[in-house]
Each structure stands twice: as C-alpha cells, then as structure tokens.
PDB file of C-alpha atoms in Angstrom:
ATOM      1  CA  MET A   1     -14.884 179.227 -42.584  1.00  0.00           C
ATOM      2  CA  GLN A   2     -17.898 177.600 -44.137  1.00  0.00           C
ATOM      3  CA  LEU A   3     -20.776 179.873 -43.522  1.00  0.00           C
ATOM      4  CA  PRO A   4     -24.489 178.501 -42.816  1.00  0.00           C
ATOM      5  CA  ASP A   5     -27.296 179.288 -45.177  1.00  0.00           C
ATOM      6  CA  PRO A   6     -28.951 182.255 -44.542  1.00  0.00           C
ATOM      7  CA  HIS A   7     -32.796 182.157 -43.364  1.00  0.00           C
ATOM      8  CA  PRO A   8     -35.051 184.334 -45.027  1.00  0.00           C
ATOM      9  CA  HIS A   9     -37.643 186.223 -42.689  1.00  0.00           C
ATOM     10  CA  SER A  10     -41.070 187.328 -44.171  1.00  0.00           C
ATOM     11  CA  ALA A  11     -43.868 186.593 -41.997  1.00  0.00           C
ATOM     12  CA  HIS A  12     -46.293 189.242 -41.063  1.00  0.00           C
ATOM     13  CA  LEU A  13     -46.886 189.795 -37.660  1.00  0.00           C
ATOM     14  CA  SER A  14     -50.364 190.276 -36.085  1.00  0.00           C
ATOM     15  CA  VAL A  15     -50.609 192.936 -33.858  1.00  0.00           C
ATOM     16  CA  GLN A  16     -53.083 191.608 -31.650  1.00  0.00           C
ATOM     17  CA  LEU A  17     -50.972 190.119 -28.687  1.00  0.00           C
ATOM     18  CA  PRO A  18     -51.386 190.151 -25.200  1.00  0.00           C
ATOM     19  CA  ASN A  19     -50.420 193.510 -24.113  1.00  0.00           C
ATOM     20  CA  PRO A  20     -49.523 193.205 -20.289  1.00  0.00           C
ATOM     21  CA  GLY A  21     -46.985 196.379 -20.519  1.00  0.00           C
ATOM     22  CA  GLY A  22     -47.876 197.818 -23.869  1.00  0.00           C
ATOM     23  CA  ASN A  23     -49.267 201.021 -22.526  1.00  0.00           C
ATOM     24  CA  ALA A  24     -46.162 202.089 -20.884  1.00  0.00           C
ATOM     25  CA  ALA A  25     -44.139 204.381 -22.965  1.00  0.00           C
ATOM     26  CA  PRO A  26     -41.465 202.743 -24.875  1.00  0.00           C
ATOM     27  CA  CYS A  27     -37.563 204.176 -24.938  1.00  0.00           C
ATOM     28  CA  VAL A  28     -37.693 205.819 -28.473  1.00  0.00           C
ATOM     29  CA  ILE A  29     -33.929 205.868 -29.919  1.00  0.00           C
ATOM     30  CA  ALA A  30     -33.565 207.636 -33.147  1.00  0.00           C
ATOM     31  CA  VAL A  31     -30.298 206.723 -35.533  1.00  0.00           C
ATOM     32  CA  ALA A  32     -29.263 209.907 -37.546  1.00  0.00           C
ATOM     33  CA  SER A  33     -26.321 210.726 -39.719  1.00  0.00           C
ATOM     34  CA  GLY A  34     -24.889 213.993 -41.015  1.00  0.00           C
ATOM     35  CA  LYS A  35     -24.321 212.292 -44.608  1.00  0.00           C
ATOM     36  CA  GLY A  36     -24.991 209.055 -46.124  1.00  0.00           C
ATOM     37  CA  GLY A  37     -22.463 206.100 -46.583  1.00  0.00           C
ATOM     38  CA  VAL A  38     -21.634 205.998 -42.840  1.00  0.00           C
ATOM     39  CA  GLY A  39     -23.344 203.166 -41.724  1.00  0.00           C
ATOM     40  CA  LYS A  40     -26.375 204.257 -40.022  1.00  0.00           C
ATOM     41  CA  THR A  41     -29.079 201.813 -41.587  1.00  0.00           C
ATOM     42  CA  SER A  42     -26.675 199.070 -39.845  1.00  0.00           C
ATOM     43  CA  VAL A  43     -26.409 200.510 -36.740  1.00  0.00           C
ATOM     44  CA  SER A  44     -30.077 200.737 -36.538  1.00  0.00           C
ATOM     45  CA  VAL A  45     -30.564 197.315 -37.546  1.00  0.00           C
ATOM     46  CA  ASN A  46     -28.291 195.458 -35.098  1.00  0.00           C
ATOM     47  CA  LEU A  47     -29.066 197.815 -32.332  1.00  0.00           C
ATOM     48  CA  ALA A  48     -32.596 197.010 -32.571  1.00  0.00           C
ATOM     49  CA  THR A  49     -31.744 193.186 -33.188  1.00  0.00           C
ATOM     50  CA  ALA A  50     -29.578 193.468 -30.073  1.00  0.00           C
ATOM     51  CA  LEU A  51     -32.275 194.973 -27.912  1.00  0.00           C
ATOM     52  CA  VAL A  52     -34.524 192.022 -29.225  1.00  0.00           C
ATOM     53  CA  ASN A  53     -31.857 189.628 -28.175  1.00  0.00           C
ATOM     54  CA  ALA A  54     -31.616 190.943 -24.810  1.00  0.00           C
ATOM     55  CA  GLY A  55     -35.389 190.299 -23.879  1.00  0.00           C
ATOM     56  CA  GLN A  56     -36.722 193.994 -25.478  1.00  0.00           C
ATOM     57  CA  ARG A  57     -40.006 193.836 -27.259  1.00  0.00           C
ATOM     58  CA  THR A  58     -38.558 195.981 -30.211  1.00  0.00           C
ATOM     59  CA  LEU A  59     -39.811 197.810 -32.996  1.00  0.00           C
ATOM     60  CA  LEU A  60     -37.634 199.160 -36.042  1.00  0.00           C
ATOM     61  CA  LEU A  61     -39.149 201.948 -37.884  1.00  0.00           C
ATOM     62  CA  ASP A  62     -37.537 202.943 -41.208  1.00  0.00           C
ATOM     63  CA  THR A  63     -38.258 206.594 -42.254  1.00  0.00           C
ATOM     64  CA  ASP A  64     -35.600 206.660 -44.822  1.00  0.00           C
ATOM     65  CA  LEU A  65     -38.732 207.774 -46.754  1.00  0.00           C
ATOM     66  CA  GLY A  66     -37.734 207.560 -50.330  1.00  0.00           C
ATOM     67  CA  LEU A  67     -34.690 205.185 -49.971  1.00  0.00           C
ATOM     68  CA  ALA A  68     -35.387 202.624 -47.656  1.00  0.00           C
ATOM     69  CA  ASN A  69     -33.231 199.619 -46.948  1.00  0.00           C
ATOM     70  CA  VAL A  70     -34.068 198.312 -43.404  1.00  0.00           C
ATOM     71  CA  ASP A  71     -36.332 195.451 -45.119  1.00  0.00           C
ATOM     72  CA  VAL A  72     -33.383 194.604 -47.694  1.00  0.00           C
ATOM     73  CA  MET A  73     -30.683 194.229 -45.167  1.00  0.00           C
ATOM     74  CA  LEU A  74     -33.131 191.898 -43.095  1.00  0.00           C
ATOM     75  CA  GLY A  75     -34.022 189.724 -46.379  1.00  0.00           C
ATOM     76  CA  LEU A  76     -37.627 190.652 -45.445  1.00  0.00           C
ATOM     77  CA  SER A  77     -40.679 190.985 -48.106  1.00  0.00           C
ATOM     78  CA  PRO A  78     -43.297 193.570 -47.251  1.00  0.00           C
ATOM     79  CA  ARG A  79     -46.571 193.547 -48.378  1.00  0.00           C
ATOM     80  CA  PHE A  80     -47.294 197.057 -47.387  1.00  0.00           C
ATOM     81  CA  THR A  81     -44.916 200.016 -46.359  1.00  0.00           C
ATOM     82  CA  LEU A  82     -45.211 203.597 -45.093  1.00  0.00           C
ATOM     83  CA  ALA A  83     -46.028 204.710 -48.619  1.00  0.00           C
ATOM     84  CA  ASP A  84     -48.979 202.641 -48.540  1.00  0.00           C
ATOM     85  CA  VAL A  85     -50.355 204.376 -45.583  1.00  0.00           C
ATOM     86  CA  PHE A  86     -50.090 207.473 -46.634  1.00  0.00           C
ATOM     87  CA  ALA A  87     -51.616 206.889 -50.016  1.00  0.00           C
ATOM     88  CA  GLY A  88     -54.610 205.358 -47.816  1.00  0.00           C
ATOM     89  CA  ARG A  89     -54.192 201.572 -48.817  1.00  0.00           C
ATOM     90  CA  CYS A  90     -53.911 200.237 -45.664  1.00  0.00           C
ATOM     91  CA  GLU A  91     -53.692 201.458 -41.748  1.00  0.00           C
ATOM     92  CA  LEU A  92     -49.934 201.856 -39.918  1.00  0.00           C
ATOM     93  CA  ARG A  93     -50.895 198.420 -38.260  1.00  0.00           C
ATOM     94  CA  ASP A  94     -50.654 196.467 -41.737  1.00  0.00           C
ATOM     95  CA  THR A  95     -47.153 197.102 -42.220  1.00  0.00           C
ATOM     96  CA  VAL A  96     -45.677 195.818 -39.503  1.00  0.00           C
ATOM     97  CA  ILE A  97     -43.965 192.756 -40.057  1.00  0.00           C
ATOM     98  CA  GLU A  98     -41.978 190.319 -37.941  1.00  0.00           C
ATOM     99  CA  GLY A  99     -38.332 189.968 -38.784  1.00  0.00           C
ATOM    100  CA  PRO A 100     -35.492 187.796 -36.904  1.00  0.00           C
ATOM    101  CA  ASN A 101     -36.295 186.456 -32.932  1.00  0.00           C
ATOM    102  CA  GLY A 102     -39.478 188.576 -33.148  1.00  0.00           C
ATOM    103  CA  LEU A 103     -38.225 191.933 -33.994  1.00  0.00           C
ATOM    104  CA  MET A 104     -40.985 193.933 -35.151  1.00  0.00           C
ATOM    105  CA  VAL A 105     -40.343 196.001 -38.355  1.00  0.00           C
ATOM    106  CA  VAL A 106     -42.129 198.905 -40.029  1.00  0.00           C
ATOM    107  CA  PRO A 107     -40.520 199.317 -43.645  1.00  0.00           C
ATOM    108  CA  ALA A 108     -40.447 202.590 -45.928  1.00  0.00           C
ATOM    109  CA  SER A 109     -40.613 202.562 -49.265  1.00  0.00           C
ATOM    110  CA  SER A 110     -37.805 202.729 -52.017  1.00  0.00           C
ATOM    111  CA  GLY A 111     -37.640 204.706 -55.168  1.00  0.00           C
ATOM    112  CA  LYS A 112     -40.805 206.736 -54.498  1.00  0.00           C
ATOM    113  CA  ARG A 113     -39.655 210.591 -54.990  1.00  0.00           C
ATOM    114  CA  HIS A 114     -43.134 211.792 -53.610  1.00  0.00           C
ATOM    115  CA  MET A 115     -42.253 210.426 -50.030  1.00  0.00           C
ATOM    116  CA  THR A 116     -39.256 212.755 -49.763  1.00  0.00           C
ATOM    117  CA  GLU A 117     -41.563 215.713 -50.517  1.00  0.00           C
ATOM    118  CA  LEU A 118     -44.278 215.001 -47.603  1.00  0.00           C
ATOM    119  CA  GLN A 119     -44.842 218.300 -45.620  1.00  0.00           C
ATOM    120  CA  PRO A 120     -43.984 219.177 -42.198  1.00  0.00           C
ATOM    121  CA  GLN A 121     -47.639 218.378 -40.719  1.00  0.00           C
ATOM    122  CA  GLN A 122     -47.598 214.830 -42.519  1.00  0.00           C
ATOM    123  CA  HIS A 123     -43.917 213.807 -40.498  1.00  0.00           C
ATOM    124  CA  VAL A 124     -45.987 215.021 -37.054  1.00  0.00           C
ATOM    125  CA  GLY A 125     -49.163 212.866 -38.388  1.00  0.00           C
ATOM    126  CA  LEU A 126     -46.968 210.117 -38.766  1.00  0.00           C
ATOM    127  CA  VAL A 127     -45.523 210.407 -35.031  1.00  0.00           C
ATOM    128  CA  HIS A 128     -49.141 210.952 -34.040  1.00  0.00           C
ATOM    129  CA  ALA A 129     -50.271 207.834 -35.626  1.00  0.00           C
ATOM    130  CA  PHE A 130     -47.550 205.847 -33.527  1.00  0.00           C
ATOM    131  CA  SER A 131     -49.305 206.785 -30.323  1.00  0.00           C
ATOM    132  CA  GLN A 132     -52.347 204.832 -31.517  1.00  0.00           C
ATOM    133  CA  LEU A 133     -50.609 201.839 -32.395  1.00  0.00           C
ATOM    134  CA  ASP A 134     -51.349 199.362 -29.386  1.00  0.00           C
ATOM    135  CA  LEU A 135     -48.051 197.484 -30.011  1.00  0.00           C
ATOM    136  CA  PRO A 136     -46.754 195.780 -26.806  1.00  0.00           C
ATOM    137  CA  ILE A 137     -43.327 197.113 -27.142  1.00  0.00           C
ATOM    138  CA  ASP A 138     -40.266 198.418 -24.630  1.00  0.00           C
ATOM    139  CA  ALA A 139     -38.037 200.012 -27.478  1.00  0.00           C
ATOM    140  CA  MET A 140     -38.150 201.470 -30.967  1.00  0.00           C
ATOM    141  CA  VAL A 141     -35.617 202.074 -33.144  1.00  0.00           C
ATOM    142  CA  ILE A 142     -35.711 204.819 -35.848  1.00  0.00           C
ATOM    143  CA  ASP A 143     -33.915 204.615 -38.915  1.00  0.00           C
ATOM    144  CA  ASN A 144     -33.466 208.284 -40.274  1.00  0.00           C
ATOM    145  CA  ALA A 145     -32.466 209.518 -43.753  1.00  0.00           C
ATOM    146  CA  ALA A 146     -29.066 211.164 -43.816  1.00  0.00           C
ATOM    147  CA  GLY A 147     -28.771 214.980 -43.446  1.00  0.00           C
ATOM    148  CA  ILE A 148     -30.745 217.710 -42.162  1.00  0.00           C
ATOM    149  CA  ALA A 149     -34.559 217.200 -44.021  1.00  0.00           C
ATOM    150  CA  ASP A 150     -37.034 218.522 -41.868  1.00  0.00           C
ATOM    151  CA  GLY A 151     -38.534 214.448 -41.613  1.00  0.00           C
ATOM    152  CA  VAL A 152     -35.303 213.826 -40.059  1.00  0.00           C
ATOM    153  CA  LEU A 153     -35.564 216.799 -37.541  1.00  0.00           C
ATOM    154  CA  THR A 154     -39.037 215.764 -36.609  1.00  0.00           C
ATOM    155  CA  PHE A 155     -38.175 212.198 -36.078  1.00  0.00           C
ATOM    156  CA  CYS A 156     -35.209 212.779 -33.692  1.00  0.00           C
ATOM    157  CA  GLN A 157     -37.171 215.802 -31.959  1.00  0.00           C
ATOM    158  CA  ALA A 158     -40.174 213.297 -31.471  1.00  0.00           C
ATOM    159  CA  ALA A 159     -37.297 210.418 -30.176  1.00  0.00           C
ATOM    160  CA  GLN A 160     -36.299 210.389 -26.479  1.00  0.00           C
ATOM    161  CA  ASP A 161     -32.501 209.833 -27.509  1.00  0.00           C
ATOM    162  CA  VAL A 162     -30.705 210.998 -30.812  1.00  0.00           C
ATOM    163  CA  VAL A 163     -27.850 208.725 -31.896  1.00  0.00           C
ATOM    164  CA  VAL A 164     -25.667 210.206 -34.157  1.00  0.00           C
ATOM    165  CA  VAL A 165     -23.492 208.154 -36.513  1.00  0.00           C
ATOM    166  CA  VAL A 166     -19.934 209.356 -37.606  1.00  0.00           C
ATOM    167  CA  CYS A 167     -16.804 207.785 -39.256  1.00  0.00           C
ATOM    168  CA  ASP A 168     -13.213 208.827 -40.078  1.00  0.00           C
ATOM    169  CA  GLU A 169     -13.945 211.020 -42.986  1.00  0.00           C
ATOM    170  CA  PRO A 170     -13.753 214.810 -43.032  1.00  0.00           C
ATOM    171  CA  ALA A 171     -17.131 215.290 -44.343  1.00  0.00           C
ATOM    172  CA  SER A 172     -18.558 213.029 -42.150  1.00  0.00           C
ATOM    173  CA  VAL A 173     -17.278 214.663 -39.071  1.00  0.00           C
ATOM    174  CA  THR A 174     -18.360 218.380 -40.943  1.00  0.00           C
ATOM    175  CA  ASP A 175     -21.955 217.178 -41.812  1.00  0.00           C
ATOM    176  CA  ALA A 176     -22.317 215.522 -38.243  1.00  0.00           C
ATOM    177  CA  TYR A 177     -21.869 218.911 -36.598  1.00  0.00           C
ATOM    178  CA  ALA A 178     -24.309 220.556 -39.047  1.00  0.00           C
ATOM    179  CA  LEU A 179     -26.990 218.185 -37.976  1.00  0.00           C
ATOM    180  CA  ILE A 180     -26.349 218.274 -34.164  1.00  0.00           C
ATOM    181  CA  LYS A 181     -26.446 222.207 -34.885  1.00  0.00           C
ATOM    182  CA  VAL A 182     -29.629 222.072 -36.433  1.00  0.00           C
ATOM    183  CA  LEU A 183     -31.050 219.891 -33.603  1.00  0.00           C
ATOM    184  CA  ASN A 184     -29.912 222.169 -31.222  1.00  0.00           C
ATOM    185  CA  ARG A 185     -30.840 225.346 -32.120  1.00  0.00           C
ATOM    186  CA  GLU A 186     -34.034 224.803 -34.162  1.00  0.00           C
ATOM    187  CA  ARG A 187     -35.269 221.918 -32.437  1.00  0.00           C
ATOM    188  CA  GLY A 188     -34.056 222.402 -28.950  1.00  0.00           C
ATOM    189  CA  LEU A 189     -32.107 218.984 -28.474  1.00  0.00           C
ATOM    190  CA  THR A 190     -29.661 219.506 -25.637  1.00  0.00           C
ATOM    191  CA  ARG A 191     -28.586 215.717 -25.350  1.00  0.00           C
ATOM    192  CA  ILE A 192     -27.149 213.751 -28.280  1.00  0.00           C
ATOM    193  CA  GLN A 193     -25.245 210.167 -28.433  1.00  0.00           C
ATOM    194  CA  VAL A 194     -22.553 209.842 -30.541  1.00  0.00           C
ATOM    195  CA  LEU A 195     -21.663 206.617 -32.205  1.00  0.00           C
ATOM    196  CA  ALA A 196     -18.161 206.432 -34.132  1.00  0.00           C
ATOM    197  CA  ASN A 197     -18.682 203.524 -37.008  1.00  0.00           C
ATOM    198  CA  GLN A 198     -16.149 201.611 -39.108  1.00  0.00           C
ATOM    199  CA  VAL A 199     -13.161 202.540 -37.209  1.00  0.00           C
ATOM    200  CA  GLN A 200      -9.590 201.078 -37.233  1.00  0.00           C
ATOM    201  CA  HIS A 201      -9.099 201.131 -33.232  1.00  0.00           C
ATOM    202  CA  ALA A 202     -10.862 202.215 -30.039  1.00  0.00           C
ATOM    203  CA  ALA A 203      -8.604 205.321 -29.759  1.00  0.00           C
ATOM    204  CA  GLU A 204      -9.971 206.686 -33.442  1.00  0.00           C
ATOM    205  CA  GLY A 205     -13.408 206.491 -32.422  1.00  0.00           C
ATOM    206  CA  ARG A 206     -12.674 208.770 -29.008  1.00  0.00           C
ATOM    207  CA  GLN A 207     -10.841 210.985 -31.313  1.00  0.00           C
ATOM    208  CA  LEU A 208     -14.121 211.362 -33.612  1.00  0.00           C
ATOM    209  CA  PHE A 209     -16.049 212.140 -30.487  1.00  0.00           C
ATOM    210  CA  GLU A 210     -13.773 214.565 -29.260  1.00  0.00           C
ATOM    211  CA  LYS A 211     -13.385 216.622 -32.308  1.00  0.00           C
ATOM    212  CA  LEU A 212     -17.219 216.919 -32.652  1.00  0.00           C
ATOM    213  CA  GLN A 213     -17.308 217.773 -28.702  1.00  0.00           C
ATOM    214  CA  ARG A 214     -14.629 220.716 -28.849  1.00  0.00           C
ATOM    215  CA  VAL A 215     -16.334 222.374 -31.569  1.00  0.00           C
ATOM    216  CA  SER A 216     -19.857 221.670 -29.851  1.00  0.00           C
ATOM    217  CA  ASN A 217     -18.585 222.834 -26.685  1.00  0.00           C
ATOM    218  CA  ARG A 218     -17.678 226.128 -28.335  1.00  0.00           C
ATOM    219  CA  PHE A 219     -20.648 227.084 -30.160  1.00  0.00           C
ATOM    220  CA  LEU A 220     -23.796 224.918 -29.041  1.00  0.00           C
ATOM    221  CA  ASP A 221     -25.874 224.440 -25.616  1.00  0.00           C
ATOM    222  CA  VAL A 222     -25.509 220.791 -26.291  1.00  0.00           C
ATOM    223  CA  THR A 223     -24.379 217.730 -24.390  1.00  0.00           C
ATOM    224  CA  LEU A 224     -22.633 215.174 -26.377  1.00  0.00           C
ATOM    225  CA  ASN A 225     -22.100 211.678 -24.739  1.00  0.00           C
ATOM    226  CA  TYR A 226     -19.730 209.347 -26.274  1.00  0.00           C
ATOM    227  CA  LEU A 227     -21.591 205.862 -27.006  1.00  0.00           C
ATOM    228  CA  GLY A 228     -18.697 203.956 -28.278  1.00  0.00           C
ATOM    229  CA  ALA A 229     -17.197 202.531 -31.306  1.00  0.00           C
ATOM    230  CA  ILE A 230     -17.949 200.190 -33.986  1.00  0.00           C
ATOM    231  CA  PRO A 231     -14.648 198.474 -35.261  1.00  0.00           C
ATOM    232  CA  ARG A 232     -14.300 197.662 -39.013  1.00  0.00           C
ATOM    233  CA  ASP A 233     -15.263 194.085 -39.573  1.00  0.00           C
ATOM    234  CA  GLU A 234     -15.034 191.592 -42.379  1.00  0.00           C
ATOM    235  CA  TRP A 235     -17.599 189.762 -40.439  1.00  0.00           C
ATOM    236  CA  LEU A 236     -20.165 192.704 -40.543  1.00  0.00           C
ATOM    237  CA  ARG A 237     -19.481 192.746 -44.537  1.00  0.00           C
ATOM    238  CA  ARG A 238     -20.439 189.341 -44.493  1.00  0.00           C
ATOM    239  CA  ALA A 239     -23.618 189.429 -42.468  1.00  0.00           C
ATOM    240  CA  ILE A 240     -24.642 192.312 -44.800  1.00  0.00           C
ATOM    241  CA  GLN A 241     -24.396 190.250 -47.878  1.00  0.00           C
ATOM    242  CA  ARG A 242     -26.197 187.377 -46.174  1.00  0.00           C
ATOM    243  CA  GLN A 243     -29.094 189.930 -45.301  1.00  0.00           C
ATOM    244  CA  GLU A 244     -28.869 189.208 -41.389  1.00  0.00           C
ATOM    245  CA  ALA A 245     -27.817 191.255 -38.637  1.00  0.00           C
ATOM    246  CA  VAL A 246     -24.088 190.755 -37.505  1.00  0.00           C
ATOM    247  CA  VAL A 247     -25.272 190.137 -34.211  1.00  0.00           C
ATOM    248  CA  ASP A 248     -27.061 186.875 -35.281  1.00  0.00           C
ATOM    249  CA  ALA A 249     -25.025 185.922 -37.949  1.00  0.00           C
ATOM    250  CA  PHE A 250     -21.591 186.315 -35.889  1.00  0.00           C
ATOM    251  CA  PRO A 251     -22.354 186.832 -32.535  1.00  0.00           C
ATOM    252  CA  SER A 252     -18.794 186.580 -31.469  1.00  0.00           C
ATOM    253  CA  SER A 253     -17.168 188.767 -34.056  1.00  0.00           C
ATOM    254  CA  PRO A 254     -15.943 192.370 -32.691  1.00  0.00           C
ATOM    255  CA  SER A 255     -18.400 194.093 -34.442  1.00  0.00           C
ATOM    256  CA  ALA A 256     -21.344 192.055 -32.801  1.00  0.00           C
ATOM    257  CA  LEU A 257     -19.852 192.164 -29.184  1.00  0.00           C
ATOM    258  CA  ALA A 258     -19.750 196.266 -29.737  1.00  0.00           C
ATOM    259  CA  PHE A 259     -23.147 196.347 -30.693  1.00  0.00           C
ATOM    260  CA  ARG A 260     -24.405 194.283 -27.888  1.00  0.00           C
ATOM    261  CA  ASP A 261     -22.413 196.676 -25.702  1.00  0.00           C
ATOM    262  CA  ILE A 262     -24.237 199.831 -27.035  1.00  0.00           C
ATOM    263  CA  ALA A 263     -27.468 198.204 -26.645  1.00  0.00           C
ATOM    264  CA  ARG A 264     -26.609 197.709 -23.043  1.00  0.00           C
ATOM    265  CA  HIS A 265     -25.842 201.177 -22.252  1.00  0.00           C
ATOM    266  CA  SER A 266     -28.876 202.390 -24.142  1.00  0.00           C
ATOM    267  CA  ARG A 267     -30.958 200.560 -21.572  1.00  0.00           C
ATOM    268  CA  GLN A 268     -29.553 202.444 -18.912  1.00  0.00           C
ATOM    269  CA  TRP A 269     -30.705 205.626 -20.367  1.00  0.00           C
ATOM    270  CA  GLN A 270     -32.877 207.605 -18.082  1.00  0.00           C
ATOM    271  CA  SER A 271     -36.353 208.365 -20.142  1.00  0.00           C
ATOM    272  CA  PRO A 272     -38.438 211.525 -19.472  1.00  0.00           C
ATOM    273  CA  PRO A 273     -40.635 211.249 -17.003  1.00  0.00           C
ATOM    274  CA  GLY A 274     -43.589 212.718 -19.045  1.00  0.00           C
ATOM    275  CA  PRO A 275     -43.943 214.867 -22.128  1.00  0.00           C
ATOM    276  CA  ARG A 276     -41.467 217.509 -22.941  1.00  0.00           C
ATOM    277  CA  GLY A 277     -43.897 219.849 -24.853  1.00  0.00           C
ATOM    278  CA  HIS A 278     -43.460 218.976 -28.118  1.00  0.00           C
ATOM    279  CA  VAL A 279     -44.160 216.376 -30.751  1.00  0.00           C
ATOM    280  CA  GLU A 280     -43.221 212.830 -29.386  1.00  0.00           C
ATOM    281  CA  PHE A 281     -43.847 209.447 -30.262  1.00  0.00           C
ATOM    282  CA  PHE A 282     -46.206 207.624 -27.864  1.00  0.00           C
ATOM    283  CA  ILE A 283     -47.023 210.806 -26.583  1.00  0.00           C
ATOM    284  CA  GLU A 284     -50.548 209.496 -25.064  1.00  0.00           C
ATOM    285  CA  ARG A 285     -48.693 206.854 -22.970  1.00  0.00           C
ATOM    286  CA  LEU A 286     -46.623 209.395 -21.577  1.00  0.00           C
ATOM    287  CA  ILE A 287     -49.626 211.246 -20.289  1.00  0.00           C
ATOM    288  CA  SER A 288     -50.408 208.625 -18.016  1.00  0.00           C
ATOM    289  CA  GLN A 289     -51.970 206.435 -20.346  1.00  0.00           C
ATOM    290  CA  ALA A 290     -54.456 209.057 -21.604  1.00  0.00           C
ATOM    291  CA  PRO A 291     -56.905 208.090 -24.397  1.00  0.00           C
ATOM    292  CA  SER A 292     -55.571 209.299 -27.615  1.00  0.00           C
ATOM    293  CA  GLN A 293     -56.142 212.717 -28.748  1.00  0.00           C
ATOM    294  CA  ALA A 294     -54.997 212.362 -32.241  1.00  0.00           C
ATOM    295  CA  PRO A 295     -57.514 213.964 -34.789  1.00  0.00           C
ATOM    296  CA  ALA A 296     -59.535 211.294 -37.191  1.00  0.00           C
ATOM    297  CA  ASN A 297     -58.220 213.076 -40.343  1.00  0.00           C
ATOM    298  CA  SER A 298     -54.224 212.622 -39.394  1.00  0.00           C
ATOM    299  CA  PRO A 299     -52.092 213.736 -42.076  1.00  0.00           C
ATOM    300  CA  VAL A 300     -50.632 210.221 -42.352  1.00  0.00           C
ATOM    301  CA  ARG A 301     -53.713 209.612 -44.699  1.00  0.00           C
ATOM    302  CA  SER A 302     -53.681 212.811 -46.749  1.00  0.00           C
ATOM    303  CA  SER A 303     -50.606 211.704 -49.373  1.00  0.00           C
ATOM    304  CA  ALA A 304     -51.656 210.591 -52.695  1.00  0.00           C
ATOM    305  CA  ALA A 305     -49.285 207.790 -53.885  1.00  0.00           C
TER     306      ALA A 305
END
C-alpha cells in the first residue's frame, strides 16, 4: 500500500482564545505504567488525538521530565519545554504548541537529568500552575514517566482518572501491580483503569486484567476497571515511524478503532463534583470558578537549568 507523505505540525499556539466553557474543570486522565516499553506514550498520544477528533478540546501534557518523547511522536518542534519553565526562561503558557487537528501539547525535555531530580513541592507547583492556565479545554491527558517516582505518583493523584497500561510480559504485570499498590496505599487512589496493550487477541487482554484484579482484590482496597485492549498492529508501527497518531494516519486500522473506543469510554466516566481534599489539576475550576490561590513564588519557577 502506498503511504501518503507525513505532514509536520510545529505551529505555536496562541493561548488568547475565546473561552466560552474554559472555566469548567476539564476531565484529567493520567496514563502510567509500571515499566517502560509497554507503549504508554503511544497510548497517551492516540487517546488525546481520538478525544480531539471527537470534538473535545484536549491538552496533552508530557510529564516524562527526563526522557520526553511526545513531541517526537507527533513530529513537533517545540521552542520551549517544561525545563524552560522550571529554569524561569518562560511561562507555562509559552510552552503550549499546536499539534494535529488543534491538539494542544505541553512538551517536556529529553536528556536533562536534573529534571528527574525535582523536589516533591516542585511537582505540586507544576500541578498548581495548570490551575492558572486559562485555556478552554475539555480534557487533559498526562503522559507520565514509567515507574513509581514521586512525580508519577503526584501527577496520578492530581488527575481524576488513572489509566495503567500493561502488556503480556511477566515484568509488566508485576510492575503494574506495584504501581497500583503504591497509588492505593500511599496516595489513596481507589479507582484505576487498566488498559492492555499490544495484545494478540481480545482474550489475552482480558486475561491480563484478571491477573491484576485477582491479586489486587486480595491485598488492596482498590477498584480496577477494564478499559479494553489495543491489538498488536503493523499500522500502528507505521504511524509511529511517520510521527503521527495511528487514529489520524490509518483511521480504519484495528488499533485506531480500539483507541477511538477507549476515548468514547473515557468520556463517559463520572467526574468528581468538587475537590477531593488533595492536590489536583485545575483545582480553582473545581471550587466553583474561585480565583487562583496559588502562591506567586510557585515552586515551578525555583529550579535552575
């Protein structure tokens, strides 16, 4: 099959946009995994793109602060990243760039080790900074780093829903359980979505979920929901090579159909009616559009490059 030429997207987005519903708290989804190499970033990119294509004004946030690659997967060329925000070279709104079909992207940095050594209060400061970002969005998808580092836990805790990506490898299942355990016991999360990735058939995804569910039901106070499975798909590999989301590049492929189904399910999740008593993204919007209370000396601006 002859493939059309990929089209790069690198235009910077002006955030001074009409904001008819922008003060409403958006749905915030954190995508995480116990180990790397399970396709977590591909899930984040395609979920966010599928939400945009369904009419949701969506922001994709890369919080893999040391090994970021959301911008690479979408063929974007950011002028500023979150590393520049922490170094005081720009404001958070200056990092927002426009991706395919109007997807808004906040890129992180790659190869900057100090970004993996931020203090817990700096992660919280980044969460608070988003409460002051006056963007008209309906949904935000957070691509976390793999593992159980403090930043991952904070960004998951600050989201309304967490999607844990798992594939059919013993280490992936073991590490996914470890992540769920820490989120439940240390951060108080009681509802987690599980997404099986790179499966050969639908039954394989269900079996992976049931493995996690059995051990979680035995030892944890957490409800796991099966979000579905993404099939192993040659079209997805080709889309990654083209630096495009598969839902755009090959919309009829098996993986694209699965991602659109996942996005449809995510739009049906019930959002909390108000703050839950801990750090959250867009907390001011949750408190009946109250004015921002984040301190002027936010930890976001306190780290040197």
